[in-house]
Coordinates of C-alpha atoms in Angstrom, one line a residue:
Chain A
M1 CA -57.5 -170.0 -45.4
S2 CA -55.5 -170.4 -48.6
E3 CA -51.7 -169.9 -48.4
V4 CA -50.4 -166.5 -49.6
K5 CA -47.5 -167.1 -51.9
P6 CA -44.7 -164.5 -52.3
G7 CA -44.4 -162.6 -55.6
W8 CA -41.3 -162.5 -57.7
K9 CA -40.0 -159.3 -56.1
T10 CA -39.9 -160.8 -52.6
L11 CA -38.8 -164.4 -53.4
P12 CA -35.2 -165.2 -52.6
E13 CA -33.0 -165.0 -55.6
G14 CA -32.5 -168.1 -57.9
D15 CA -34.8 -170.9 -56.7
I16 CA -32.8 -171.2 -53.4
V17 CA -34.7 -172.3 -50.3
K18 CA -33.7 -173.5 -46.8
G19 CA -32.5 -177.1 -46.5
G20 CA -34.7 -180.1 -45.6
T21 CA -37.9 -179.0 -47.4
A22 CA -38.5 -182.5 -48.8
A23 CA -40.2 -183.4 -45.5
E24 CA -42.9 -180.7 -46.2
F25 CA -43.6 -182.1 -49.6
K26 CA -45.9 -185.1 -49.3
T27 CA -45.4 -187.6 -52.1
G28 CA -47.4 -190.5 -50.7
D29 CA -50.2 -190.0 -53.2
W30 CA -47.8 -190.8 -56.1
R31 CA -48.1 -194.5 -55.1
S32 CA -49.9 -197.2 -57.1
E33 CA -48.7 -200.0 -54.8
R34 CA -47.8 -199.8 -51.1
P35 CA -45.3 -201.8 -49.0
V36 CA -47.1 -203.5 -46.1
W37 CA -45.0 -204.5 -43.0
F38 CA -45.5 -207.7 -41.1
P39 CA -43.9 -207.1 -37.7
E40 CA -44.0 -210.7 -36.6
R41 CA -41.7 -211.7 -39.5
C42 CA -39.3 -208.7 -39.2
I43 CA -35.7 -209.4 -38.0
H44 CA -34.8 -205.6 -37.8
C45 CA -31.8 -206.0 -40.1
M46 CA -32.3 -202.4 -41.4
F47 CA -31.8 -203.5 -45.0
C48 CA -35.1 -201.7 -45.9
W49 CA -34.1 -198.6 -43.9
I50 CA -30.7 -198.2 -45.7
S51 CA -32.2 -199.0 -49.1
C52 CA -35.2 -196.6 -49.0
P53 CA -34.5 -193.6 -51.3
D54 CA -37.2 -191.5 -49.5
S55 CA -36.2 -192.1 -45.8
S56 CA -39.7 -193.6 -45.4
I57 CA -38.8 -196.5 -43.1
V58 CA -39.5 -195.3 -39.6
V59 CA -37.0 -196.5 -37.0
K60 CA -37.0 -196.0 -33.3
D61 CA -34.2 -197.2 -30.9
G62 CA -32.7 -199.4 -33.6
K63 CA -36.0 -201.2 -34.4
M64 CA -38.1 -200.9 -37.5
T65 CA -41.5 -199.5 -36.4
G66 CA -43.4 -198.9 -39.6
I67 CA -43.6 -197.0 -42.9
D68 CA -44.1 -193.2 -43.5
Y69 CA -46.9 -193.4 -46.0
D70 CA -46.9 -189.6 -46.4
H71 CA -43.6 -189.8 -48.2
C72 CA -43.3 -193.4 -49.5
K73 CA -43.6 -193.4 -53.3
G74 CA -44.1 -197.2 -53.5
C75 CA -41.0 -198.0 -55.4
G76 CA -40.8 -201.4 -53.8
I77 CA -37.0 -201.4 -53.1
C78 CA -37.6 -202.3 -49.4
V79 CA -39.6 -205.4 -50.4
K80 CA -36.9 -206.4 -52.9
E81 CA -34.2 -206.0 -50.3
C82 CA -36.0 -207.7 -47.4
P83 CA -33.9 -210.9 -46.7
V84 CA -36.5 -212.7 -44.5
K85 CA -37.4 -216.2 -45.8
P86 CA -39.6 -218.0 -46.7
N87 CA -42.0 -215.0 -46.4
K88 CA -40.6 -211.5 -46.5
A89 CA -41.4 -209.1 -43.7
L90 CA -42.5 -206.5 -46.4
E91 CA -45.0 -207.2 -49.3
M92 CA -46.3 -204.9 -52.0
K93 CA -50.1 -204.6 -52.1
P94 CA -52.2 -202.6 -54.6
E95 CA -52.9 -199.2 -53.2
R96 CA -56.6 -199.6 -53.7
E97 CA -56.9 -203.0 -52.0
G98 CA -59.4 -202.8 -49.2
S99 CA -60.5 -199.2 -50.0
C100 CA -62.2 -198.3 -53.3
Q101 CA -62.2 -201.9 -54.7
R102 CA -65.2 -202.8 -56.9
Chain B
M1 CA 1.4 -150.3 -66.6
S2 CA 0.4 -152.4 -69.6
K3 CA 2.6 -154.2 -72.1
V4 CA 2.2 -154.7 -75.8
V5 CA 2.3 -158.3 -76.8
A6 CA 1.4 -160.5 -79.8
R7 CA -1.4 -163.0 -78.9
T8 CA -4.0 -165.0 -80.7
G9 CA -7.6 -164.7 -79.5
N10 CA -7.3 -167.9 -77.6
E11 CA -4.0 -166.9 -76.0
A12 CA -5.5 -163.6 -75.0
M13 CA -8.5 -165.3 -73.4
A14 CA -6.3 -167.8 -71.6
E15 CA -4.1 -164.9 -70.4
A16 CA -7.2 -163.1 -69.0
M17 CA -8.3 -166.3 -67.3
R18 CA -4.9 -166.6 -65.6
Q19 CA -5.1 -163.1 -64.3
I20 CA -8.7 -163.6 -63.2
N21 CA -7.5 -166.8 -61.4
P22 CA -11.0 -168.4 -61.0
D23 CA -11.7 -171.0 -58.3
V24 CA -13.0 -173.6 -60.6
V25 CA -12.7 -174.3 -64.4
A26 CA -14.5 -177.3 -65.9
A27 CA -14.2 -177.7 -69.6
Y28 CA -13.9 -180.1 -72.5
P29 CA -11.8 -179.5 -75.6
I30 CA -13.4 -178.5 -78.9
T31 CA -12.0 -176.8 -82.0
P32 CA -11.4 -173.8 -82.2
A33 CA -11.7 -173.2 -78.5
T34 CA -9.5 -176.1 -77.4
E35 CA -6.4 -173.9 -76.9
I36 CA -8.0 -171.6 -74.4
V37 CA -8.5 -174.4 -71.9
M38 CA -5.3 -176.2 -72.9
I39 CA -3.2 -173.2 -72.2
F40 CA -5.1 -172.6 -69.0
A41 CA -4.6 -176.3 -67.9
K42 CA -0.9 -175.7 -68.3
Y43 CA -1.1 -172.7 -66.0
V44 CA -2.9 -174.9 -63.5
A45 CA -0.2 -177.6 -63.8
D46 CA 2.6 -175.0 -63.5
G47 CA 1.0 -173.6 -60.3
L48 CA 0.5 -170.2 -61.8
V49 CA -3.2 -170.2 -60.7
D50 CA -5.1 -171.6 -57.7
T51 CA -7.8 -173.0 -59.8
N52 CA -9.4 -176.4 -59.3
F53 CA -9.4 -177.7 -62.8
V54 CA -12.1 -180.4 -63.5
A55 CA -11.4 -182.5 -66.6
V56 CA -14.8 -183.8 -67.7
E57 CA -16.1 -186.3 -70.3
S58 CA -18.4 -183.9 -72.2
E59 CA -19.6 -180.3 -72.4
H60 CA -22.8 -181.3 -70.8
S61 CA -20.8 -182.4 -67.8
A62 CA -18.6 -179.3 -68.0
M63 CA -21.5 -177.0 -67.7
S64 CA -23.1 -179.2 -65.0
A65 CA -19.9 -179.1 -63.0
C66 CA -19.8 -175.3 -63.5
V67 CA -23.3 -175.0 -62.1
G68 CA -22.5 -177.2 -59.1
A69 CA -19.3 -175.3 -58.4
S70 CA -20.9 -171.9 -58.8
A71 CA -23.7 -172.9 -56.4
T72 CA -21.0 -173.3 -53.7
G73 CA -20.1 -169.7 -54.2
A74 CA -17.0 -170.3 -56.3
R75 CA -15.9 -168.1 -59.2
V76 CA -16.3 -170.4 -62.2
M77 CA -15.2 -170.2 -65.8
T78 CA -15.3 -172.4 -68.9
G79 CA -14.7 -172.4 -72.6
T80 CA -16.4 -174.0 -75.6
S81 CA -17.6 -173.7 -79.2
S82 CA -20.2 -174.9 -81.6
Q83 CA -21.2 -178.5 -80.9
G84 CA -19.8 -178.2 -77.4
L85 CA -22.0 -175.2 -76.8
C86 CA -24.9 -177.2 -78.2
L87 CA -24.3 -180.0 -75.7
M88 CA -24.4 -177.4 -73.0
Y89 CA -27.8 -176.0 -74.1
E90 CA -29.7 -178.2 -71.6
I91 CA -27.7 -176.7 -68.7
L92 CA -27.3 -173.1 -69.9
P93 CA -30.8 -171.9 -68.8
I94 CA -30.4 -173.6 -65.4
A95 CA -27.3 -171.5 -64.7
A96 CA -29.3 -168.4 -65.5
A97 CA -32.4 -169.4 -63.5
L98 CA -30.2 -170.2 -60.5
R99 CA -28.5 -166.8 -61.0
L100 CA -25.0 -168.2 -61.2
P101 CA -22.4 -165.8 -62.6
I102 CA -20.4 -168.3 -64.6
V103 CA -18.2 -166.7 -67.3
M104 CA -17.6 -168.5 -70.5
C105 CA -15.1 -168.1 -73.4
D106 CA -17.2 -168.9 -76.4
V107 CA -15.5 -169.2 -79.8
N108 CA -18.1 -168.7 -82.5
R109 CA -18.2 -171.7 -85.0
A110 CA -20.8 -173.0 -87.4
I111 CA -23.0 -175.8 -86.0
S112 CA -23.4 -179.1 -87.8
G113 CA -24.5 -180.0 -90.3
P114 CA -22.9 -180.4 -92.6
I115 CA -20.0 -180.7 -90.2
N116 CA -17.7 -177.6 -90.3
I117 CA -15.2 -176.1 -87.9
H118 CA -15.1 -172.5 -89.1
C119 CA -16.7 -169.3 -88.0
D120 CA -20.2 -168.3 -88.1
H121 CA -22.5 -167.2 -85.3
S122 CA -25.1 -170.0 -85.4
D123 CA -23.9 -171.6 -82.2
T124 CA -24.0 -168.5 -80.1
M125 CA -27.2 -167.1 -81.7
A126 CA -29.0 -170.3 -80.9
A127 CA -28.1 -169.8 -77.2
R128 CA -29.5 -166.3 -77.2
D129 CA -32.7 -167.2 -75.3
F130 CA -31.1 -169.0 -72.4
G131 CA -30.6 -166.0 -70.0
W132 CA -26.8 -165.6 -70.6
L133 CA -25.3 -162.1 -71.3
Q134 CA -23.6 -162.3 -74.7
I135 CA -20.7 -160.0 -75.6
F136 CA -19.1 -160.1 -79.0
S137 CA -15.5 -159.2 -79.9
E138 CA -14.0 -157.6 -83.0
D139 CA -10.5 -158.7 -82.1
S140 CA -8.3 -160.3 -79.5
Q141 CA -8.0 -157.0 -77.5
E142 CA -11.7 -156.8 -77.1
A143 CA -12.0 -160.4 -76.1
Y144 CA -9.3 -159.9 -73.4
D145 CA -10.8 -156.7 -72.1
S146 CA -14.4 -158.0 -72.2
L147 CA -13.5 -161.2 -70.3
I148 CA -12.1 -159.2 -67.4
Q149 CA -15.1 -157.0 -67.4
A150 CA -17.5 -160.0 -67.6
I151 CA -16.5 -161.2 -64.1
R152 CA -17.5 -157.8 -62.7
I153 CA -20.7 -157.6 -64.7
A154 CA -21.9 -161.2 -64.0
E155 CA -21.2 -161.0 -60.3
D156 CA -22.8 -157.6 -59.8
P157 CA -25.8 -158.1 -57.4
R158 CA -28.0 -156.3 -59.9
V159 CA -27.1 -158.9 -62.5
H160 CA -26.1 -162.3 -61.1
L161 CA -26.4 -163.9 -64.5
P162 CA -24.0 -166.1 -66.5
T163 CA -22.0 -164.3 -69.2
M164 CA -20.4 -165.5 -72.4
V165 CA -17.7 -163.5 -74.2
T166 CA -17.3 -164.6 -77.8
T167 CA -14.6 -164.4 -80.5
D168 CA -14.9 -165.5 -84.1
G169 CA -13.5 -169.0 -84.7
F170 CA -10.0 -169.0 -86.4
I171 CA -10.4 -165.4 -87.6
I172 CA -9.8 -164.1 -84.0
S173 CA -9.1 -167.3 -82.1
H174 CA -6.1 -168.3 -84.1
C175 CA -4.7 -165.1 -85.6
L176 CA -1.9 -163.2 -83.9
D177 CA -2.9 -159.7 -83.0
R178 CA -1.2 -156.8 -81.3
I179 CA -2.8 -156.5 -77.9
E180 CA -2.2 -154.6 -74.7
I181 CA -2.1 -156.7 -71.5
V182 CA -2.4 -155.0 -68.1
E183 CA -0.6 -156.2 -65.0
D184 CA -1.8 -159.1 -63.0
K185 CA -2.3 -157.0 -59.9
E186 CA -4.3 -154.4 -61.8
V187 CA -6.7 -157.1 -63.0
K188 CA -6.9 -158.4 -59.4
E189 CA -7.7 -154.9 -58.2
F190 CA -10.3 -154.3 -60.9
I191 CA -12.1 -157.6 -60.1
G192 CA -11.9 -156.8 -56.4
G193 CA -11.3 -160.0 -54.4
D194 CA -13.3 -163.2 -54.1
R195 CA -16.8 -163.6 -55.3
K196 CA -19.4 -162.6 -52.7
A197 CA -22.2 -165.2 -52.9
A198 CA -25.1 -164.9 -50.5
N199 CA -25.5 -168.7 -50.2
S200 CA -23.2 -171.7 -50.5
L201 CA -24.2 -175.3 -51.1
L202 CA -21.3 -176.3 -48.9
D203 CA -22.2 -174.1 -45.9
V204 CA -23.4 -176.7 -43.3
K205 CA -24.3 -174.0 -40.9
K206 CA -26.8 -172.5 -43.3
P207 CA -28.1 -175.4 -45.3
V208 CA -29.9 -174.6 -48.6
S209 CA -31.5 -176.5 -51.4
V210 CA -30.8 -175.3 -54.9
G211 CA -32.6 -176.0 -58.1
L212 CA -35.8 -177.6 -56.7
L213 CA -38.9 -178.8 -58.6
D214 CA -40.8 -175.6 -59.4
L215 CA -44.3 -176.1 -60.8
Q216 CA -47.3 -174.0 -61.7
D217 CA -47.2 -172.0 -58.5
Y218 CA -43.5 -170.8 -58.5
Y219 CA -41.8 -171.4 -61.9
F220 CA -43.2 -168.1 -63.4
E221 CA -42.0 -166.1 -60.4
H222 CA -38.5 -167.6 -60.7
R223 CA -38.3 -166.8 -64.5
L224 CA -39.3 -163.2 -64.4
P225 CA -36.3 -162.1 -62.2
V226 CA -34.0 -163.3 -65.0
A227 CA -35.7 -160.9 -67.5
E228 CA -35.4 -158.1 -64.9
A229 CA -31.8 -158.8 -64.2
M230 CA -31.1 -158.9 -68.0
K231 CA -32.7 -155.4 -68.3
N232 CA -30.7 -154.1 -65.3
S233 CA -27.5 -155.5 -66.7
K234 CA -27.3 -152.8 -69.4
K235 CA -26.5 -150.1 -66.8
V236 CA -24.0 -152.4 -65.1
I237 CA -22.2 -153.1 -68.4
L238 CA -21.8 -149.4 -69.0
E239 CA -20.7 -148.7 -65.4
V240 CA -18.0 -151.4 -65.6
A241 CA -16.9 -150.3 -69.0
E242 CA -16.6 -146.7 -67.7
E243 CA -14.4 -147.8 -64.8
F244 CA -12.4 -150.0 -67.2
A245 CA -11.8 -147.0 -69.5
K246 CA -10.7 -144.8 -66.6
K247 CA -8.2 -147.4 -65.5
F248 CA -6.9 -148.9 -68.7
G249 CA -7.9 -146.3 -71.4
R250 CA -10.0 -148.5 -73.7
K251 CA -13.6 -147.5 -74.1
Y252 CA -16.5 -149.9 -74.6
G253 CA -20.3 -149.6 -74.8
L254 CA -23.3 -151.7 -75.7
Y255 CA -22.5 -150.9 -79.3
E256 CA -19.8 -148.9 -81.1
G257 CA -20.8 -146.3 -83.7
Y258 CA -18.1 -146.0 -86.5
K259 CA -18.5 -142.8 -88.5
L260 CA -22.2 -143.2 -87.8
D261 CA -23.2 -139.7 -86.6
D262 CA -23.6 -138.2 -90.0
A263 CA -23.9 -141.5 -92.0
E264 CA -26.5 -141.8 -94.8
I265 CA -25.9 -145.5 -95.4
A266 CA -24.7 -147.9 -92.7
I267 CA -24.2 -151.5 -91.9
V268 CA -24.9 -153.3 -88.6
A269 CA -22.5 -156.1 -87.8
L270 CA -20.9 -158.0 -85.0
G271 CA -17.5 -159.7 -84.5
S272 CA -14.5 -159.8 -86.7
T273 CA -16.3 -158.6 -89.9
C274 CA -16.4 -155.1 -88.3
G275 CA -12.6 -154.7 -88.7
T276 CA -12.9 -155.3 -92.5
A277 CA -15.9 -153.0 -92.7
K278 CA -14.0 -150.2 -91.1
V279 CA -11.4 -150.3 -93.9
V280 CA -14.2 -150.2 -96.5
I281 CA -15.9 -147.3 -94.7
D282 CA -12.7 -145.3 -94.6
E283 CA -12.3 -145.8 -98.4
L284 CA -15.9 -144.8 -99.1
R285 CA -15.5 -141.7 -96.8
A286 CA -12.4 -140.7 -98.8
K287 CA -14.6 -140.7 -101.9
G288 CA -17.2 -138.5 -100.2
I289 CA -19.7 -141.3 -99.5
K290 CA -21.3 -140.9 -96.1
A291 CA -20.9 -144.5 -95.0
G292 CA -20.9 -145.8 -91.4
M293 CA -21.3 -148.8 -89.1
L294 CA -23.1 -149.8 -85.9
K295 CA -21.1 -152.6 -84.3
I296 CA -23.1 -154.5 -81.8
R297 CA -20.9 -155.5 -78.8
V298 CA -23.6 -156.7 -76.5
F299 CA -26.3 -158.9 -78.1
R300 CA -27.8 -160.0 -74.8
P301 CA -29.3 -157.9 -73.3
F302 CA -30.3 -156.4 -76.6
P303 CA -29.8 -152.7 -76.7
A304 CA -33.0 -152.0 -78.6
E305 CA -33.7 -148.4 -77.6
E306 CA -30.1 -147.4 -78.0
I307 CA -29.8 -148.9 -81.5
A308 CA -33.1 -147.4 -82.6
Q309 CA -31.9 -144.0 -81.5
A310 CA -28.4 -144.5 -83.2
L311 CA -29.9 -145.5 -86.5
A312 CA -32.7 -142.9 -86.5
N313 CA -31.0 -140.5 -89.0
V314 CA -29.5 -143.0 -91.3
K315 CA -31.3 -143.4 -94.7
A316 CA -30.7 -147.1 -95.3
V317 CA -29.1 -149.8 -93.2
A318 CA -28.0 -153.3 -94.0
V319 CA -28.0 -155.7 -91.1
L320 CA -25.3 -158.4 -91.5
D321 CA -26.2 -161.8 -90.0
R322 CA -23.5 -164.5 -89.8
S323 CA -26.2 -167.1 -89.2
D324 CA -29.7 -167.9 -90.4
M325 CA -32.6 -168.7 -88.1
W326 CA -34.6 -170.6 -90.8
A327 CA -37.6 -168.3 -90.2
G328 CA -37.8 -167.2 -93.8
Q329 CA -37.6 -163.6 -92.9
G330 CA -33.9 -163.0 -92.2
G331 CA -31.4 -163.6 -89.4
Q332 CA -31.4 -163.1 -85.7
V333 CA -29.8 -159.7 -85.6
F334 CA -32.1 -158.4 -88.4
T335 CA -35.2 -159.6 -86.6
E336 CA -34.1 -157.9 -83.3
I337 CA -33.3 -154.6 -85.1
R338 CA -36.5 -154.6 -87.2
S339 CA -38.5 -155.1 -84.0
A340 CA -36.5 -152.4 -82.2
L341 CA -37.3 -149.9 -85.0
F342 CA -41.0 -150.7 -85.3
E343 CA -42.2 -147.9 -82.9
A344 CA -39.6 -145.4 -84.1
V345 CA -41.0 -142.3 -85.8
K346 CA -37.7 -141.8 -87.7
K347 CA -36.1 -145.0 -89.0
P348 CA -34.0 -146.1 -91.9
Q349 CA -34.9 -148.4 -94.7
L350 CA -33.7 -151.9 -93.6
L351 CA -32.0 -154.7 -95.6
N352 CA -30.7 -158.0 -94.4
Y353 CA -27.7 -159.9 -95.6
I354 CA -27.0 -163.4 -94.4
Y355 CA -23.3 -164.0 -95.0
G356 CA -20.2 -166.0 -94.0
L357 CA -21.8 -169.3 -93.1
G358 CA -19.4 -172.0 -92.2
G359 CA -16.4 -169.6 -92.5
R360 CA -17.2 -168.4 -96.0
E361 CA -14.9 -165.4 -96.6
I362 CA -16.3 -161.9 -96.2
D363 CA -13.9 -159.5 -98.0
Q364 CA -13.7 -155.9 -98.9
P365 CA -15.4 -156.2 -102.4
M366 CA -18.3 -158.0 -100.8
L367 CA -18.8 -155.3 -98.2
R368 CA -18.4 -152.6 -100.9
S369 CA -21.2 -154.3 -102.8
V370 CA -23.4 -154.0 -99.7
F371 CA -22.8 -150.3 -99.5
T372 CA -23.4 -149.9 -103.2
A373 CA -26.8 -151.7 -102.8
L374 CA -27.7 -149.4 -99.9
Q375 CA -27.4 -146.4 -102.3
S376 CA -30.5 -147.8 -104.1
A377 CA -32.0 -149.7 -101.1
E378 CA -35.6 -149.3 -102.2
K379 CA -34.8 -151.5 -105.2
Q380 CA -33.4 -154.3 -103.1
P381 CA -35.1 -157.4 -101.8
L382 CA -35.5 -157.5 -97.9
V383 CA -33.3 -160.5 -97.3
Q384 CA -30.3 -161.5 -99.4
Y385 CA -27.6 -164.1 -99.1
L386 CA -24.1 -162.6 -99.6
G387 CA -21.3 -164.7 -101.1
V388 CA -23.3 -167.9 -101.9
R389 CA -23.1 -169.6 -105.3
E390 CA -26.4 -169.6 -107.2

C-alpha cells in the first residue's frame, strides 16, 4: 500500500507540522562512513552523546549503549570528541566495509 | 476625530506604526527609509509603544528576525528600501510560503548600479514575484492610510500573506505634505486587538515545526496556496478599504480611475507621478481633450480583469514604467497590462514609456508630451524611454 498524501486544499497552512517529526525521517542512508563503537574501551563520559548533532547516541541509565544508524549521518563528530586513549572507543569505518566490497 | 498635520511620507509611516503598536520591529537603516525606523525607535525608547525593537546587522537579518518573530504569532513590521530590500530577497518568499502577515514600509529607490539613492521602482518591481502584496502610494496620506489597512489585509485568514506598502523615495518620503491623522484609539479599534495566529513557535503545549525541508512530494502543494491566497486577497483589500472609507471617509480601491470614464486617451501610472499627471489631465480637459488616468494602487495581486475592463473604451493608453525589466519589450507594468488585455474584445492601443530611472525628474511638459503622442498613437514605437538624453 502506498501512502496517500494530502492535496493542497487539506494541508495545514504554511508548511507547519507537529513537533518532533525528525524522528520519522530516516537519514541513515546519507552516510558514506559510519562510527563503530567498541564497548570494551568506552568510559561512558557522554562526550559523544552531548556532541552528536542528530541525537543518534543511544543512552540507557546513564550508559552509552550504541548508535542509532537510522538517523546517524556519519559526520564523525563523536569519533573526534571521544577522549579515550590510546585507542578511541569510536572509530570511523567506510560504510561499505564488510558488505558490498569488491 | 482626525487632525490635520504636516508630515513627510516617512513621518506619516512612523506615525501609523506607532498607532498600530506592533509586537516586534526588526530593521536596518537605509536611505531613504532610515527615518521611518529611526523615528519609530525613538517611540520605543520613549515608551510610547510596547514593541520589542530588534536592532540587527543587516536587512537579511532583519527579515529573518521578522520571520522568526511572526512565526511565534507576533504582529511584526519592518521598513527598508533598494539595496536593503535586495538583501531581503532571499527571505521574502519564505515569509510568504510560511503565510506570515509581516507588514513592511518600503520606500521605492533605484537599485545599484550605478549607485543611486533616488526614486524609481526597480527595487519593489524586482520583488513582485515573492508572494508579497504590494500597495503603492501617491502621497503621504495614502501611505498612512494603506499601512493601517495593510495590517487588517495581511492578517485576514483568507490572505495570511506579507504585505509591503510603498512610497516614492524622497518625492514622498522626504516631502512635507498635508495629511489627516486619525486618533490612536480609532486605529486600535480598526485593527481590532492582537493578531490571532493559529500556531506559535513558542507554544510548548502545542509544539510545531515551521519551515521544514519540502521536496518533490510536498513543495508544490505548499506553493499553490500562496497563489490562491493572493487571488482571494483582492476581495479582502476591497472589504477593508470599504470599512476604512466608512470610518475615516477616504476611499481606496485596487486602482483609481481619474477622469477615466469618458477618456479617449489615458495613462497608467503608479506612485507619486500620478499627482503630477492629475494636474496635466485637468489642463487638457480644460482645453476639451478627453484625457484620463488609471492609477494602480495594488500591483500584487495584479487587478488584471478590473484594469482590462476599465481601459476597454479608451482609444490609446500609455503605460508609464518607473523601472525597466531588461526584457527588451517594455517594463513590468506594461507587460502585465498587455497580458491582461490580450483576451479583451475591446481594448486600447497600448504604448509603453520607461521614465524616471534613478530619480530623473518627471514633470508636466514630459507628461504633456505623452498625451500628445497618444493622439497619434498608431505612429509611435511600442516602447520608448522618456526623459533620457540621446
